[in-house]
Tab-separated table of C-alpha atoms in Angstrom:
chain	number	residue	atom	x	y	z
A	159	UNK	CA	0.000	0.000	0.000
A	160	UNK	CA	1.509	3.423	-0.928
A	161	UNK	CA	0.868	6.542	1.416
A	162	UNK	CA	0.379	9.428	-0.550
A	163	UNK	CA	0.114	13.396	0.371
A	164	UNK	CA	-1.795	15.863	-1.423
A	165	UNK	CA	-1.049	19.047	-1.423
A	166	UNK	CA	-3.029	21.081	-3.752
A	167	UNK	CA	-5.638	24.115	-3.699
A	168	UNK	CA	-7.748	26.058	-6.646
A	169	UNK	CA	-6.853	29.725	-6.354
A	170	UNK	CA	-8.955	32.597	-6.495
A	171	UNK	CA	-8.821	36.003	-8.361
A	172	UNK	CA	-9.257	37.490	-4.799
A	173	UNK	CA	-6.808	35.790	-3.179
A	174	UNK	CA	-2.910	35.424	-4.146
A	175	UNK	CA	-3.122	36.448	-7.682
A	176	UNK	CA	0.252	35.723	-8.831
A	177	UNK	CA	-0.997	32.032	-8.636
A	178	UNK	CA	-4.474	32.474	-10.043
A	179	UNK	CA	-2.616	33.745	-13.367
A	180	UNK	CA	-1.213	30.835	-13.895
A	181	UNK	CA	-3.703	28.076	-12.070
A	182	UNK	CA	-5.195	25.939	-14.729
A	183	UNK	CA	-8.464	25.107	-12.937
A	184	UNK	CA	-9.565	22.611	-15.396
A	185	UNK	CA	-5.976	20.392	-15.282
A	186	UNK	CA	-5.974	21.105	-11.318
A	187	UNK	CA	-9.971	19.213	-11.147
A	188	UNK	CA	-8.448	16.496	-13.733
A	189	UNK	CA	-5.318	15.856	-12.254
A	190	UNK	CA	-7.222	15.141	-8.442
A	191	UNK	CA	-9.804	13.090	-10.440
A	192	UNK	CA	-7.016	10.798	-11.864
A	193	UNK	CA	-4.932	10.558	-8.450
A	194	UNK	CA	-7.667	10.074	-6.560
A	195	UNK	CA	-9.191	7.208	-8.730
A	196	UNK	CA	-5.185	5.777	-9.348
A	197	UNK	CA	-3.971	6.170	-5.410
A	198	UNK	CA	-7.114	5.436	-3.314
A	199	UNK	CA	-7.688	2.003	-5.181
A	200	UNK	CA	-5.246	0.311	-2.569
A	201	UNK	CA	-3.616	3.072	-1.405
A	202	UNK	CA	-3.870	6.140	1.225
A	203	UNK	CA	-4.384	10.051	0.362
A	204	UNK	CA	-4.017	12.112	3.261
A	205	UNK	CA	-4.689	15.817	2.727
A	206	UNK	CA	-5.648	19.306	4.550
A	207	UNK	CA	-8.909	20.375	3.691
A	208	UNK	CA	-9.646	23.045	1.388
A	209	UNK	CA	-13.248	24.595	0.558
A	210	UNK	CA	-12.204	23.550	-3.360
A	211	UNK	CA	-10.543	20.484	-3.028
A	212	UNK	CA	-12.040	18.234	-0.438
A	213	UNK	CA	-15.672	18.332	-2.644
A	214	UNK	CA	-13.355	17.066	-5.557
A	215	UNK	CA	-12.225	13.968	-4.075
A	216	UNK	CA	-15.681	13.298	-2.053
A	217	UNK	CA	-17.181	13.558	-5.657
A	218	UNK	CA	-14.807	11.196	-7.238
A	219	UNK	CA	-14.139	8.916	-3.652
A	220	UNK	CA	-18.037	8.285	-4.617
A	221	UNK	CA	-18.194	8.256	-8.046
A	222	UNK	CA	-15.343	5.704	-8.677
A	223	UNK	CA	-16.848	3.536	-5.751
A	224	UNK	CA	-13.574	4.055	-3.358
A	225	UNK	CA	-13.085	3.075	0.041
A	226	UNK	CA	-13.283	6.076	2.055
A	227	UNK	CA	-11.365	4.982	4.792
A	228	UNK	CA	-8.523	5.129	2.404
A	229	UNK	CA	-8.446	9.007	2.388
A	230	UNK	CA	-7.465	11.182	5.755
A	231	UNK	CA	-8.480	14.288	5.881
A	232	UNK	CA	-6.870	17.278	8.171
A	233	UNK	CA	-8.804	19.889	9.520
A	234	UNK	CA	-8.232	23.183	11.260
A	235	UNK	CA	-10.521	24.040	13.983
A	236	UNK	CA	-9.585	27.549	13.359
A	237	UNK	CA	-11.876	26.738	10.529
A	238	UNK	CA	-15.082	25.156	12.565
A	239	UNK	CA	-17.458	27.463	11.037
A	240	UNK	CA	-16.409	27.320	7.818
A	241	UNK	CA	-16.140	23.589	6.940
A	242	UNK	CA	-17.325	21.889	3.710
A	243	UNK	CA	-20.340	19.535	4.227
A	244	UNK	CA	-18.394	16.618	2.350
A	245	UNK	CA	-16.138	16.487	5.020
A	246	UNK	CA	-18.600	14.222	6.872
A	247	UNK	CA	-18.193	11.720	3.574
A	248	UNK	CA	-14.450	10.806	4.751
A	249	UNK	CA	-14.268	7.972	7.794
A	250	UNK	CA	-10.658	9.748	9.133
A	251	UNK	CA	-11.231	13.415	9.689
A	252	UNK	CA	-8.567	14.709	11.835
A	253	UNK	CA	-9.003	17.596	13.297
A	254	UNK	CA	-6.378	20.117	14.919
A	255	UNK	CA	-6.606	22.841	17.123
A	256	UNK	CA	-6.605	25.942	16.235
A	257	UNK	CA	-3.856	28.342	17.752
A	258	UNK	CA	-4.865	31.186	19.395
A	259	UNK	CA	-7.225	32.117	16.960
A	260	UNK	CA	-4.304	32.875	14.474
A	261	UNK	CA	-4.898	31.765	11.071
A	262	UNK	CA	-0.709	31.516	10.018
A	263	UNK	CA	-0.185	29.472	13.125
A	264	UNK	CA	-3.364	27.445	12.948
A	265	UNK	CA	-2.197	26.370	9.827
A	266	UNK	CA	1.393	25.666	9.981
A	267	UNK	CA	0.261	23.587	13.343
A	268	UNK	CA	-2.085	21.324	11.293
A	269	UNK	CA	0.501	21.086	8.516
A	270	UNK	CA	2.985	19.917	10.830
A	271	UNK	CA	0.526	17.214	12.436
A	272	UNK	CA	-0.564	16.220	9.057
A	273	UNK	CA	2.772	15.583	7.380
A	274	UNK	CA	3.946	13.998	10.218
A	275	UNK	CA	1.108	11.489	10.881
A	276	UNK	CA	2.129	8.445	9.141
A	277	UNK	CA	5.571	7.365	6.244
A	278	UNK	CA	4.268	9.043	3.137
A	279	UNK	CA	5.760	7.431	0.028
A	280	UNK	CA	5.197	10.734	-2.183
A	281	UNK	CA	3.978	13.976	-2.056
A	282	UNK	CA	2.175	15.297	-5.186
A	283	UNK	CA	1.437	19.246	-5.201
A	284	UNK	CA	-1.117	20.358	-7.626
A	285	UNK	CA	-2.001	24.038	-8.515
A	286	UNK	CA	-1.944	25.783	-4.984
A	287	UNK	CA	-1.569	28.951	-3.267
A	288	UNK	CA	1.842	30.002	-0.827
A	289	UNK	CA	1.130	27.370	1.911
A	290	UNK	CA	2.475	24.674	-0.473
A	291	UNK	CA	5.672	26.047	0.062
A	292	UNK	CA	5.373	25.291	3.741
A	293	UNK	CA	3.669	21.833	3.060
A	294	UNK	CA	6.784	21.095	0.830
A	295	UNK	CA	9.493	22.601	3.649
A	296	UNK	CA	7.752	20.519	6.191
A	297	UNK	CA	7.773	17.455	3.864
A	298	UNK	CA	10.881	17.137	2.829
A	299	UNK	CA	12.551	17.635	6.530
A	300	UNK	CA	10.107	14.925	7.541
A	301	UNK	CA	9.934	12.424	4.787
A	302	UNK	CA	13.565	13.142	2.761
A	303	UNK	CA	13.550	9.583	0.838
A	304	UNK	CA	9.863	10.312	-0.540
A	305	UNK	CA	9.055	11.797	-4.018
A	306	UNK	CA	7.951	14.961	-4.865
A	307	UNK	CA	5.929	15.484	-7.590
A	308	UNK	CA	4.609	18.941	-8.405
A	309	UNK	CA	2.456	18.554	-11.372
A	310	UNK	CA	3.714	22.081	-13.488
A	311	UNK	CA	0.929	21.449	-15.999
A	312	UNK	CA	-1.345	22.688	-13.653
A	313	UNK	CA	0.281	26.114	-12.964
A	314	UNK	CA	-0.054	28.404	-10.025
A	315	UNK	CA	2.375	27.035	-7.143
A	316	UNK	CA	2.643	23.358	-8.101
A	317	UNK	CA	4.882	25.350	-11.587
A	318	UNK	CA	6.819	27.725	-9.211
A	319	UNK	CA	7.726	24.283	-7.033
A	320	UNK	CA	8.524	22.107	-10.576
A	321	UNK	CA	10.726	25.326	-12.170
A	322	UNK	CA	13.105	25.958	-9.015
A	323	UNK	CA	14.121	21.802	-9.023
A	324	UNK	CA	14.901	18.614	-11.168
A	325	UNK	CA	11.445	16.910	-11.499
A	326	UNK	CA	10.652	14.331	-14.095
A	327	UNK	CA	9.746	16.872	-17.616
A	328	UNK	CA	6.405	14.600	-18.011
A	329	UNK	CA	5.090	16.817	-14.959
A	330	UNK	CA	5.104	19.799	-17.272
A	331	UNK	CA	3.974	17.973	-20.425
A	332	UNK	CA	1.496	14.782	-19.653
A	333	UNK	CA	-2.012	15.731	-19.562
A	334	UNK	CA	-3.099	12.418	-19.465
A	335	UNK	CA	-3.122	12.353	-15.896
A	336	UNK	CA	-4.100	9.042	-15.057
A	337	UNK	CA	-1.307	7.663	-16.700
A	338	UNK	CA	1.035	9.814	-15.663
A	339	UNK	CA	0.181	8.700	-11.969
A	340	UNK	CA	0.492	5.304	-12.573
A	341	UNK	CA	3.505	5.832	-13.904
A	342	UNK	CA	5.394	8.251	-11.588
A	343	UNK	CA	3.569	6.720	-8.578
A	344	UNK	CA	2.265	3.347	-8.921
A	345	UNK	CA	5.161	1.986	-11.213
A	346	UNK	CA	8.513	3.414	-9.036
A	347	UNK	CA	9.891	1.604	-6.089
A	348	UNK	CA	8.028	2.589	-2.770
């Protein structure tokens, strides 16, 4: 069974425009379709929750007939008014607390306890905002051996991540992202 972490987000106009310029919205809802469907087959995606991202994979956890118990889910309390219905669709919802009411620090707190919760095999970052730039500081002190695959195709952070390192070019090029997965994730040694 391979442990995978998600990092990924869809951003807005409003928010962090220097990634919405680039964000490719449509490759960002393929490329979670395809991991989901390719990862949570036998496999375990743990993510944070995000108001655009955790309705994605409830959709497709449902639609491709998944075993929800597969995916874990991290959520900030700082966030307790503010959470997506579909959280309730995921069996492992984790929840963090949030720290003294600071939104930076509530954050970097769950981060911390969600990278750290179990040996994570590879981290794939697709589209995003800034805090995948913490997610992949925290990662790589935590998990050094593991991929890291940030999907450029799919702009926004994930392309800032794939431009400043060595990552396979197929990250930039594949849009076939099911196969690309299987490939980069499935295929290679654990």
């Amino acid at each position: 069974m391979r442990n995978i972490f998600l990092s990924a987000s869809i951003p807005l106009p409003t928010e962090e425009g220097e990634f919405f310029e680039t964000a490719d919205v449509l490759a960002i809802r393929e490329a979670i379709k395809a991991l989901v469907e390719i990862v949570v087959i036998d496999g375990t995606l743990t993510f944070g929750g995000h108001p655009a991202i955790t309705p994605l994979v409830a959709f497709h956890v449902r639609d491709f007939d998944l075993r929800a118990e597969n995916v874990t889910i991290f959520q900030s309390k700082f966030f307790e008014d503010k959470i997506p219905p579909q959280v309730s669709d995921f069996v492992d919802v984790r929840y963090t607390r949030s720290v003294d009411g600071d939104l930076k620090q509530s954050l970097s707190h769950m981060r911390k306890r969600m990278i750290g919760s179990r040996r994570f095999d590879c981290a794939v970052f697709i589209g995003g905002m800034e805090g995948i730039f913490e997610e992949l500081r925290i990662f790589r002190e935590m998990h050094p051996k593991a991929r890291l695959l940030p999907v450029a195709s799919t702009g926004a952070a994930a392309k800032k991540v794939f431009d400043g390192g060595k990552f396979p070019k197929e990250l930039a090029t594949e849009l076939t992202y099911p196969t690309l997965f299987r490939r980069l994730i499935m295929r290679s040694a654990p």
